PDB file of C-alpha atoms in Angstrom:
ATOM      1  CA  MET H   2     -38.486  62.692  44.382  1.00  0.00           C
ATOM      2  CA  LEU H   3     -36.972  63.338  40.970  1.00  0.00           C
ATOM      3  CA  LYS H   4     -36.079  66.861  42.029  1.00  0.00           C
ATOM      4  CA  LYS H   5     -34.359  65.529  45.185  1.00  0.00           C
ATOM      5  CA  ARG H   6     -32.354  62.978  43.188  1.00  0.00           C
ATOM      6  CA  LYS H   7     -31.326  65.707  40.751  1.00  0.00           C
ATOM      7  CA  CYS H   8     -30.060  67.900  43.609  1.00  0.00           C
ATOM      8  CA  GLU H   9     -28.094  64.982  45.076  1.00  0.00           C
ATOM      9  CA  SER H  10     -26.584  64.280  41.661  1.00  0.00           C
ATOM     10  CA  ASP H  11     -25.555  67.909  41.205  1.00  0.00           C
ATOM     11  CA  SER H  12     -24.001  67.938  44.695  1.00  0.00           C
ATOM     12  CA  SER H  13     -22.068  64.739  43.924  1.00  0.00           C
ATOM     13  CA  ILE H  14     -20.705  66.222  40.707  1.00  0.00           C
ATOM     14  CA  ARG H  15     -19.616  69.386  42.536  1.00  0.00           C
ATOM     15  CA  ASN H  16     -17.866  67.334  45.236  1.00  0.00           C
ATOM     16  CA  THR H  17     -16.088  65.245  42.593  1.00  0.00           C
ATOM     17  CA  GLU H  18     -14.918  68.369  40.769  1.00  0.00           C
ATOM     18  CA  LYS H  19     -13.779  69.868  44.084  1.00  0.00           C
ATOM     19  CA  ASN H  20     -11.844  66.711  44.955  1.00  0.00           C
ATOM     20  CA  ASN H  21     -10.234  66.642  41.501  1.00  0.00           C
ATOM     21  CA  THR H  22      -9.208  70.288  41.858  1.00  0.00           C
ATOM     22  CA  THR H  23      -7.779  69.633  45.323  1.00  0.00           C
ATOM     23  CA  GLU H  24      -5.847  66.612  44.036  1.00  0.00           C
ATOM     24  CA  GLN H  25      -4.416  68.641  41.150  1.00  0.00           C
ATOM     25  CA  GLN H  26      -3.340  71.400  43.545  1.00  0.00           C
ATOM     26  CA  ARG H  27      -1.712  68.831  45.826  1.00  0.00           C
ATOM     27  CA  LYS H  28       0.192  67.327  42.904  1.00  0.00           C
ATOM     28  CA  LYS H  29       1.378  70.778  41.844  1.00  0.00           C
ATOM     29  CA  ARG H  30       2.630  71.457  45.383  1.00  0.00           C
ATOM     30  CA  ASP H  31       4.410  68.099  45.455  1.00  0.00           C
ATOM     31  CA  VAL H  32       6.019  68.797  42.088  1.00  0.00           C
ATOM     32  CA  GLY H  33       7.067  72.229  43.333  1.00  0.00           C
ATOM     33  CA  ARG H  34       8.654  70.728  46.443  1.00  0.00           C
ATOM     34  CA  THR H  35      10.432  68.108  44.332  1.00  0.00           C
ATOM     35  CA  LEU H  36      11.815  70.751  41.997  1.00  0.00           C
ATOM     36  CA  LEU H  37      12.926  72.857  44.958  1.00  0.00           C
ATOM     37  CA  ARG H  38      14.711  69.901  46.559  1.00  0.00           C
ATOM     38  CA  SER H  39      16.281  69.074  43.203  1.00  0.00           C
ATOM     39  CA  GLU H  40      17.496  72.647  42.820  1.00  0.00           C
ATOM     40  CA  GLN H  41      18.919  72.647  46.343  1.00  0.00           C
ATOM     41  CA  VAL H  42      20.777  69.383  45.732  1.00  0.00           C
ATOM     42  CA  HIS H  43      22.043  70.723  42.403  1.00  0.00           C
ATOM     43  CA  LYS H  44      23.390  73.848  44.094  1.00  0.00           C
ATOM     44  CA  SER H  45      24.943  71.746  46.846  1.00  0.00           C
ATOM     45  CA  ASN H  46      26.512  69.572  44.160  1.00  0.00           C
ATOM     46  CA  HIS H  47      28.272  72.515  42.553  1.00  0.00           C
ATOM     47  CA  PHE H  48      29.383  74.003  45.872  1.00  0.00           C
ATOM     48  CA  MET H  49      30.614  70.884  47.585  1.00  0.00           C
ATOM     49  CA  ILE H  50      32.684  69.573  44.705  1.00  0.00           C
ATOM     50  CA  ASN H  51      34.362  72.912  44.118  1.00  0.00           C
ATOM     51  CA  ASP H  52      34.980  73.300  47.822  1.00  0.00           C
ATOM     52  CA  GLY H  53      36.934  70.033  47.888  1.00  0.00           C
ATOM     53  CA  SER H  54      34.517  68.373  50.295  1.00  0.00           C
ATOM     54  CA  VAL H  55      33.599  65.473  48.023  1.00  0.00           C
ATOM     55  CA  HIS H  56      36.178  63.729  45.932  1.00  0.00           C
ATOM     56  CA  GLN H  57      37.012  60.356  44.480  1.00  0.00           C
ATOM     57  CA  ASN H  58      40.486  59.756  45.859  1.00  0.00           C
ATOM     58  CA  THR H  59      39.842  57.844  49.088  1.00  0.00           C
ATOM     59  CA  SER H  60      43.590  57.487  49.613  1.00  0.00           C
ATOM     60  CA  LEU H  61      43.547  61.072  50.901  1.00  0.00           C
ATOM     61  CA  SER H  62      41.189  60.196  53.744  1.00  0.00           C
ATOM     62  CA  LYS H  63      44.076  59.917  56.187  1.00  0.00           C
ATOM     63  CA  GLU H  64      45.432  63.363  55.387  1.00  0.00           C
ATOM     64  CA  PRO H  65      44.473  66.112  57.857  1.00  0.00           C
ATOM     65  CA  GLY H  66      42.615  69.061  56.457  1.00  0.00           C
ATOM     66  CA  VAL H  67      40.758  67.164  53.726  1.00  0.00           C
ATOM     67  CA  ARG H  68      37.119  67.965  54.375  1.00  0.00           C
ATOM     68  CA  TYR H  69      34.181  65.641  53.883  1.00  0.00           C
ATOM     69  CA  ALA H  70      30.436  66.275  53.902  1.00  0.00           C
ATOM     70  CA  ASP H  71      29.850  64.255  57.062  1.00  0.00           C
ATOM     71  CA  TRP H  72      26.309  65.569  57.401  1.00  0.00           C
ATOM     72  CA  MET H  73      25.250  64.124  54.045  1.00  0.00           C
ATOM     73  CA  GLY H  74      23.757  60.698  53.457  1.00  0.00           C
ATOM     74  CA  ASP H  75      25.694  58.003  51.620  1.00  0.00           C
ATOM     75  CA  SER H  76      23.328  58.116  48.641  1.00  0.00           C
ATOM     76  CA  LEU H  77      23.837  61.845  48.135  1.00  0.00           C
ATOM     77  CA  ILE H  78      27.602  61.546  48.483  1.00  0.00           C
ATOM     78  CA  GLN H  79      27.562  58.761  45.897  1.00  0.00           C
ATOM     79  CA  THR H  80      25.451  60.912  43.557  1.00  0.00           C
ATOM     80  CA  LEU H  81      27.794  63.880  43.906  1.00  0.00           C
ATOM     81  CA  THR H  82      30.840  61.702  43.354  1.00  0.00           C
ATOM     82  CA  GLU H  83      29.368  60.090  40.251  1.00  0.00           C
ATOM     83  CA  ASN H  84      28.445  63.510  38.840  1.00  0.00           C
ATOM     84  CA  SER H  85      31.756  65.192  39.723  1.00  0.00           C
ATOM     85  CA  SER H  86      33.290  64.889  36.260  1.00  0.00           C
ATOM     86  CA  SER H  87      30.307  66.426  34.473  1.00  0.00           C
ATOM     87  CA  THR H  88      30.105  69.186  37.078  1.00  0.00           C
ATOM     88  CA  ILE H  89      33.745  70.087  36.589  1.00  0.00           C
ATOM     89  CA  ARG H  90      33.242  70.228  32.824  1.00  0.00           C
ATOM     90  CA  GLN H  91      30.334  72.607  33.361  1.00  0.00           C
ATOM     91  CA  LEU H  92      32.385  74.846  35.610  1.00  0.00           C
ATOM     92  CA  HIS H  93      35.748  74.775  33.874  1.00  0.00           C
ATOM     93  CA  GLY H  94      35.107  73.629  30.339  1.00  0.00           C
ATOM     94  CA  ASN H  95      37.242  70.710  29.236  1.00  0.00           C
ATOM     95  CA  LYS H  96      40.550  71.856  30.733  1.00  0.00           C
ATOM     96  CA  LEU H  97      41.872  72.575  34.217  1.00  0.00           C
ATOM     97  CA  CYS H  98      44.808  74.900  34.856  1.00  0.00           C
ATOM     98  CA  VAL H  99      47.795  74.133  37.096  1.00  0.00           C
ATOM     99  CA  TRP H 100      50.463  76.689  37.994  1.00  0.00           C
ATOM    100  CA  ILE H 101      53.857  75.758  39.442  1.00  0.00           C
ATOM    101  CA  ILE H 102      55.689  78.694  41.015  1.00  0.00           C
ATOM    102  CA  GLY H 103      59.106  78.752  42.637  1.00  0.00           C
ATOM    103  CA  HIS H 104      62.789  79.549  42.489  1.00  0.00           C
ATOM    104  CA  SER H 105      65.604  77.796  40.624  1.00  0.00           C
ATOM    105  CA  TYR H 106      64.414  74.354  41.749  1.00  0.00           C
ATOM    106  CA  ILE H 107      61.279  74.864  39.651  1.00  0.00           C
ATOM    107  CA  HIS H 108      63.250  76.441  36.811  1.00  0.00           C
ATOM    108  CA  ARG H 109      65.656  73.499  36.671  1.00  0.00           C
ATOM    109  CA  ALA H 110      62.874  70.956  37.214  1.00  0.00           C
ATOM    110  CA  ARG H 111      61.057  72.202  34.113  1.00  0.00           C
ATOM    111  CA  LYS H 112      64.220  71.904  32.022  1.00  0.00           C
ATOM    112  CA  ARG H 113      64.714  68.382  33.336  1.00  0.00           C
ATOM    113  CA  ALA H 114      61.077  67.458  32.654  1.00  0.00           C
ATOM    114  CA  ALA H 115      61.430  68.608  29.039  1.00  0.00           C
ATOM    115  CA  LEU H 116      64.013  65.861  28.528  1.00  0.00           C
ATOM    116  CA  LYS H 117      61.824  63.121  29.964  1.00  0.00           C
ATOM    117  CA  ARG H 118      59.147  61.065  28.250  1.00  0.00           C
ATOM    118  CA  GLN H 119      56.351  62.707  30.272  1.00  0.00           C
ATOM    119  CA  GLY H 120      57.546  66.160  29.183  1.00  0.00           C
ATOM    120  CA  VAL H 121      56.712  69.470  30.842  1.00  0.00           C
ATOM    121  CA  GLN H 122      53.110  68.272  31.165  1.00  0.00           C
ATOM    122  CA  LEU H 123      54.408  65.645  33.627  1.00  0.00           C
ATOM    123  CA  GLY H 124      52.313  63.028  31.878  1.00  0.00           C
ATOM    124  CA  PHE H 125      49.032  64.934  32.157  1.00  0.00           C
ATOM    125  CA  SER H 126      47.039  65.159  28.939  1.00  0.00           C
ATOM    126  CA  PRO H 127      47.180  68.676  27.447  1.00  0.00           C
ATOM    127  CA  LYS H 128      43.572  68.148  26.385  1.00  0.00           C
ATOM    128  CA  ASN H 129      42.498  68.071  30.025  1.00  0.00           C
ATOM    129  CA  ILE H 130      45.230  69.888  31.943  1.00  0.00           C
ATOM    130  CA  SER H 131      47.105  73.098  31.187  1.00  0.00           C
ATOM    131  CA  LEU H 132      50.395  73.081  33.111  1.00  0.00           C
ATOM    132  CA  ARG H 133      52.207  76.413  33.445  1.00  0.00           C
ATOM    133  CA  TRP H 134      55.667  76.800  34.972  1.00  0.00           C
ATOM    134  CA  PHE H 135      56.901  79.980  36.659  1.00  0.00           C
ATOM    135  CA  GLY H 136      60.431  79.111  37.741  1.00  0.00           C
ATOM    136  CA  VAL H 137      62.582  82.148  38.514  1.00  0.00           C
ATOM    137  CA  PRO H 138      66.198  81.564  39.609  1.00  0.00           C
ATOM    138  CA  GLY H 139      66.933  83.476  42.787  1.00  0.00           C
ATOM    139  CA  MET H 140      63.252  84.111  43.552  1.00  0.00           C
ATOM    140  CA  ARG H 141      62.612  85.277  47.087  1.00  0.00           C
ATOM    141  CA  TRP H 142      59.292  84.706  48.800  1.00  0.00           C
ATOM    142  CA  SER H 143      58.183  88.255  48.005  1.00  0.00           C
ATOM    143  CA  GLY H 144      58.168  87.294  44.325  1.00  0.00           C
ATOM    144  CA  VAL H 145      55.470  84.647  44.767  1.00  0.00           C
ATOM    145  CA  PHE H 146      52.450  86.896  45.173  1.00  0.00           C
ATOM    146  CA  SER H 147      53.635  89.353  42.523  1.00  0.00           C
ATOM    147  CA  THR H 148      53.981  86.448  40.069  1.00  0.00           C
ATOM    148  CA  VAL H 149      50.465  85.241  40.833  1.00  0.00           C
ATOM    149  CA  ASN H 150      49.002  88.739  40.664  1.00  0.00           C
ATOM    150  CA  LYS H 151      50.719  89.554  37.370  1.00  0.00           C
ATOM    151  CA  ASN H 152      49.696  86.390  35.572  1.00  0.00           C
ATOM    152  CA  ALA H 153      46.159  86.319  36.953  1.00  0.00           C
ATOM    153  CA  THR H 154      45.222  89.074  34.512  1.00  0.00           C
ATOM    154  CA  LEU H 155      46.900  87.530  31.488  1.00  0.00           C
ATOM    155  CA  GLY H 156      44.877  84.385  30.947  1.00  0.00           C
ATOM    156  CA  ARG H 157      43.256  81.374  32.550  1.00  0.00           C
ATOM    157  CA  ASN H 158      43.303  81.540  36.336  1.00  0.00           C
ATOM    158  CA  PRO H 159      44.672  78.484  38.178  1.00  0.00           C
ATOM    159  CA  ASP H 160      42.624  75.661  39.633  1.00  0.00           C
ATOM    160  CA  VAL H 161      45.720  74.214  41.333  1.00  0.00           C
ATOM    161  CA  LEU H 162      48.750  76.192  42.523  1.00  0.00           C
ATOM    162  CA  VAL H 163      52.002  74.465  43.487  1.00  0.00           C
ATOM    163  CA  LEU H 164      54.351  76.593  45.595  1.00  0.00           C
ATOM    164  CA  HIS H 165      58.023  75.814  46.126  1.00  0.00           C
ATOM    165  CA  ALA H 166      59.703  78.901  47.496  1.00  0.00           C
ATOM    166  CA  GLY H 167      61.151  80.439  50.628  1.00  0.00           C
ATOM    167  CA  GLY H 168      64.506  78.670  50.632  1.00  0.00           C
ATOM    168  CA  ASN H 169      66.316  81.741  49.325  1.00  0.00           C
ATOM    169  CA  ASP H 170      65.001  83.754  52.280  1.00  0.00           C
ATOM    170  CA  MET H 171      66.588  81.454  54.837  1.00  0.00           C
ATOM    171  CA  GLY H 172      69.248  83.344  56.783  1.00  0.00           C
ATOM    172  CA  LEU H 173      68.073  86.690  55.390  1.00  0.00           C
ATOM    173  CA  VAL H 174      64.625  87.019  56.963  1.00  0.00           C
ATOM    174  CA  PRO H 175      63.925  86.183  60.624  1.00  0.00           C
ATOM    175  CA  LEU H 176      61.997  82.929  60.941  1.00  0.00           C
ATOM    176  CA  LYS H 177      58.900  84.409  62.585  1.00  0.00           C
ATOM    177  CA  GLU H 178      58.674  87.204  60.020  1.00  0.00           C
ATOM    178  CA  LEU H 179      59.159  84.810  57.115  1.00  0.00           C
ATOM    179  CA  ILE H 180      56.391  82.493  58.308  1.00  0.00           C
ATOM    180  CA  GLU H 181      54.020  85.429  58.813  1.00  0.00           C
ATOM    181  CA  ASN H 182      54.786  86.746  55.324  1.00  0.00           C
ATOM    182  CA  MET H 183      54.215  83.340  53.772  1.00  0.00           C
ATOM    183  CA  LYS H 184      50.892  82.771  55.509  1.00  0.00           C
ATOM    184  CA  HIS H 185      49.760  86.303  54.697  1.00  0.00           C
ATOM    185  CA  ASP H 186      50.522  85.955  50.976  1.00  0.00           C
ATOM    186  CA  ILE H 187      49.001  82.493  50.697  1.00  0.00           C
ATOM    187  CA  ASN H 188      45.854  83.778  52.359  1.00  0.00           C
ATOM    188  CA  LYS H 189      45.696  86.674  49.871  1.00  0.00           C
ATOM    189  CA  ILE H 190      46.030  84.230  46.995  1.00  0.00           C
ATOM    190  CA  LYS H 191      43.225  82.105  48.426  1.00  0.00           C
ATOM    191  CA  ILE H 192      41.016  85.193  48.658  1.00  0.00           C
ATOM    192  CA  MET H 193      41.756  85.972  45.009  1.00  0.00           C
ATOM    193  CA  PHE H 194      40.809  82.426  43.981  1.00  0.00           C
ATOM    194  CA  PRO H 195      38.414  80.980  46.596  1.00  0.00           C
ATOM    195  CA  LYS H 196      38.147  77.590  44.856  1.00  0.00           C
ATOM    196  CA  LEU H 197      41.895  77.246  44.329  1.00  0.00           C
ATOM    197  CA  VAL H 198      43.633  74.120  45.646  1.00  0.00           C
ATOM    198  CA  ILE H 199      47.055  75.140  46.956  1.00  0.00           C
ATOM    199  CA  VAL H 200      49.867  72.608  47.101  1.00  0.00           C
ATOM    200  CA  TRP H 201      52.739  73.392  49.438  1.00  0.00           C
ATOM    201  CA  SER H 202      55.949  71.737  48.253  1.00  0.00           C
ATOM    202  CA  ASP H 203      58.230  71.174  51.241  1.00  0.00           C
ATOM    203  CA  MET H 204      61.555  72.987  51.362  1.00  0.00           C
ATOM    204  CA  VAL H 205      64.263  70.505  50.505  1.00  0.00           C
ATOM    205  CA  PRO H 206      67.359  70.255  52.730  1.00  0.00           C
ATOM    206  CA  ARG H 207      70.602  71.636  51.356  1.00  0.00           C
ATOM    207  CA  LEU H 208      74.190  70.735  52.060  1.00  0.00           C
ATOM    208  CA  THR H 209      74.906  74.429  52.497  1.00  0.00           C
ATOM    209  CA  TRP H 210      72.822  77.556  52.983  1.00  0.00           C
ATOM    210  CA  LYS H 211      74.044  80.577  51.066  1.00  0.00           C
ATOM    211  CA  TYR H 212      72.997  83.177  53.612  1.00  0.00           C
ATOM    212  CA  GLY H 213      73.536  81.325  56.858  1.00  0.00           C
ATOM    213  CA  ARG H 214      76.471  80.066  58.883  1.00  0.00           C
ATOM    214  CA  ASP H 215      74.654  78.020  61.503  1.00  0.00           C
ATOM    215  CA  TYR H 216      73.621  75.007  59.434  1.00  0.00           C
ATOM    216  CA  ARG H 217      71.865  73.190  62.278  1.00  0.00           C
ATOM    217  CA  SER H 218      69.784  76.238  63.170  1.00  0.00           C
ATOM    218  CA  LEU H 219      68.709  76.758  59.560  1.00  0.00           C
ATOM    219  CA  GLU H 220      67.741  73.108  59.223  1.00  0.00           C
ATOM    220  CA  LYS H 221      65.536  73.423  62.299  1.00  0.00           C
ATOM    221  CA  SER H 222      63.972  76.524  60.768  1.00  0.00           C
ATOM    222  CA  ARG H 223      63.363  74.685  57.497  1.00  0.00           C
ATOM    223  CA  ILE H 224      61.619  71.829  59.277  1.00  0.00           C
ATOM    224  CA  LYS H 225      59.461  74.245  61.273  1.00  0.00           C
ATOM    225  CA  ILE H 226      58.448  76.183  58.141  1.00  0.00           C
ATOM    226  CA  ASN H 227      57.430  72.961  56.424  1.00  0.00           C
ATOM    227  CA  ARG H 228      55.367  71.902  59.420  1.00  0.00           C
ATOM    228  CA  VAL H 229      53.635  75.270  59.890  1.00  0.00           C
ATOM    229  CA  LEU H 230      52.975  75.921  56.198  1.00  0.00           C
ATOM    230  CA  SER H 231      51.703  72.389  55.595  1.00  0.00           C
ATOM    231  CA  LYS H 232      49.206  72.746  58.422  1.00  0.00           C
ATOM    232  CA  PHE H 233      48.163  76.195  57.206  1.00  0.00           C
ATOM    233  CA  VAL H 234      47.628  75.068  53.616  1.00  0.00           C
ATOM    234  CA  TYR H 235      45.643  72.052  54.839  1.00  0.00           C
ATOM    235  CA  SER H 236      43.377  74.450  56.741  1.00  0.00           C
ATOM    236  CA  LEU H 237      42.640  76.188  53.432  1.00  0.00           C
ATOM    237  CA  GLY H 238      41.616  72.943  51.753  1.00  0.00           C
ATOM    238  CA  GLY H 239      44.981  72.273  50.117  1.00  0.00           C
ATOM    239  CA  LEU H 240      47.694  69.697  50.659  1.00  0.00           C
ATOM    240  CA  ALA H 241      51.446  69.316  51.057  1.00  0.00           C
ATOM    241  CA  VAL H 242      54.068  67.440  49.063  1.00  0.00           C
ATOM    242  CA  ARG H 243      56.774  65.644  51.023  1.00  0.00           C
ATOM    243  CA  HIS H 244      60.139  65.001  49.406  1.00  0.00           C
ATOM    244  CA  ARG H 245      60.958  62.224  51.844  1.00  0.00           C
ATOM    245  CA  VAL H 246      63.777  60.583  49.901  1.00  0.00           C
ATOM    246  CA  LEU H 247      65.596  63.900  49.533  1.00  0.00           C
ATOM    247  CA  GLU H 248      65.505  64.328  53.315  1.00  0.00           C
ATOM    248  CA  GLU H 249      68.417  61.879  53.405  1.00  0.00           C
ATOM    249  CA  ARG H 250      70.705  64.690  52.149  1.00  0.00           C
ATOM    250  CA  LEU H 251      72.947  62.331  50.214  1.00  0.00           C
ATOM    251  CA  PRO H 252      75.772  64.076  48.312  1.00  0.00           C
ATOM    252  CA  LYS H 253      74.630  62.426  45.062  1.00  0.00           C
ATOM    253  CA  TYR H 254      71.411  64.436  45.245  1.00  0.00           C
ATOM    254  CA  TYR H 255      73.250  67.726  44.705  1.00  0.00           C
ATOM    255  CA  ILE H 256      75.484  69.340  42.146  1.00  0.00           C
ATOM    256  CA  HIS H 257      78.830  70.860  43.113  1.00  0.00           C
ATOM    257  CA  ASP H 258      77.365  73.883  44.948  1.00  0.00           C
ATOM    258  CA  GLY H 259      75.539  71.749  47.516  1.00  0.00           C
ATOM    259  CA  VAL H 260      72.345  73.740  46.880  1.00  0.00           C
ATOM    260  CA  HIS H 261      70.830  72.721  43.563  1.00  0.00           C
ATOM    261  CA  LEU H 262      69.599  69.222  42.842  1.00  0.00           C
ATOM    262  CA  SER H 263      71.315  66.728  40.560  1.00  0.00           C
ATOM    263  CA  ASP H 264      69.468  65.137  37.651  1.00  0.00           C
ATOM    264  CA  SER H 265      68.614  62.020  39.648  1.00  0.00           C
ATOM    265  CA  ALA H 266      67.309  64.153  42.516  1.00  0.00           C
ATOM    266  CA  LEU H 267      65.309  66.308  40.100  1.00  0.00           C
ATOM    267  CA  ASP H 268      63.632  63.145  38.854  1.00  0.00           C
ATOM    268  CA  LEU H 269      62.588  62.319  42.424  1.00  0.00           C
ATOM    269  CA  PHE H 270      61.490  65.908  42.945  1.00  0.00           C
ATOM    270  CA  LEU H 271      59.358  65.837  39.784  1.00  0.00           C
ATOM    271  CA  ASN H 272      57.752  62.546  40.789  1.00  0.00           C
ATOM    272  CA  SER H 273      56.624  64.074  44.083  1.00  0.00           C
ATOM    273  CA  ILE H 274      55.333  67.238  42.402  1.00  0.00           C
ATOM    274  CA  SER H 275      53.423  65.177  39.839  1.00  0.00           C
ATOM    275  CA  ALA H 276      51.827  63.051  42.567  1.00  0.00           C
ATOM    276  CA  GLY H 277      50.884  66.190  44.483  1.00  0.00           C
ATOM    277  CA  ILE H 278      49.208  67.679  41.418  1.00  0.00           C
ATOM    278  CA  GLU H 279      47.284  64.465  40.830  1.00  0.00           C
ATOM    279  CA  ASP H 280      46.018  64.469  44.415  1.00  0.00           C
ATOM    280  CA  ALA H 281      45.073  68.145  44.139  1.00  0.00           C
ATOM    281  CA  LEU H 282      43.109  67.508  40.957  1.00  0.00           C
ATOM    282  CA  SER H 283      41.215  64.732  42.717  1.00  0.00           C
ATOM    283  CA  LEU H 284      40.036  67.312  45.249  1.00  0.00           C
ATOM    284  CA  ILE H 285      38.407  69.207  42.400  1.00  0.00           C
ATOM    285  CA  GLY H 286      36.743  66.221  40.781  1.00  0.00           C
TER     286      GLY H 286
END
């Protein structure tokens, strides 16, 4: 009898040890799954925020081309949104870089901004945002990509790129060819910087076009370029800046040549550019 009880006791101890071992293994598997899920969410966090799919500016929800993570639950979206600032700091350090490239409008806009209270930083803190201007009087569209390519090797690559160019090609380059060239170059830039947010700044109407005689035809071409390029940039995760007030083409918005903007018009132009940059930054985090 004693021997039987001893055997039963030994069997009970072995079963208990076996159960404890099984429980420990189960816990380890659960912990492993938890860590794996955590790692997957962490990776998704970094990808989605950089890709512009999750952002804090809900005012952009009506804009076409702004992508959202529709497949994700509300709790995960909230988590990614709350962590966006820290994620951006991890990816970019403490400063984001914005480039503004264009012809004389950009050149003159920078000079005008330097005289204003906001300065050439357009009110953005230099501690957080590095704003670089590349305004070249007389720049044709072909100069856009070369400017990007040249400066990409000289320092901090851009997180946001504002483009205001193409007006000096009007009347010189056939409309279809110009649009194809613009889309081709913008696509090349996007390939160079996959996470870049591109901002298309609409061509502003002019009272006269230097290289064209048919004003009405050139205005139609300008409107078409703005429509096509805006849609194209949206498809790449970017956005467009409308200069709606300047569409009125009032004489007071231009200097004597009917091409370049007056000081008051430059102020309106700068306000739109600044708002566009702010919206673009919100797509990053």
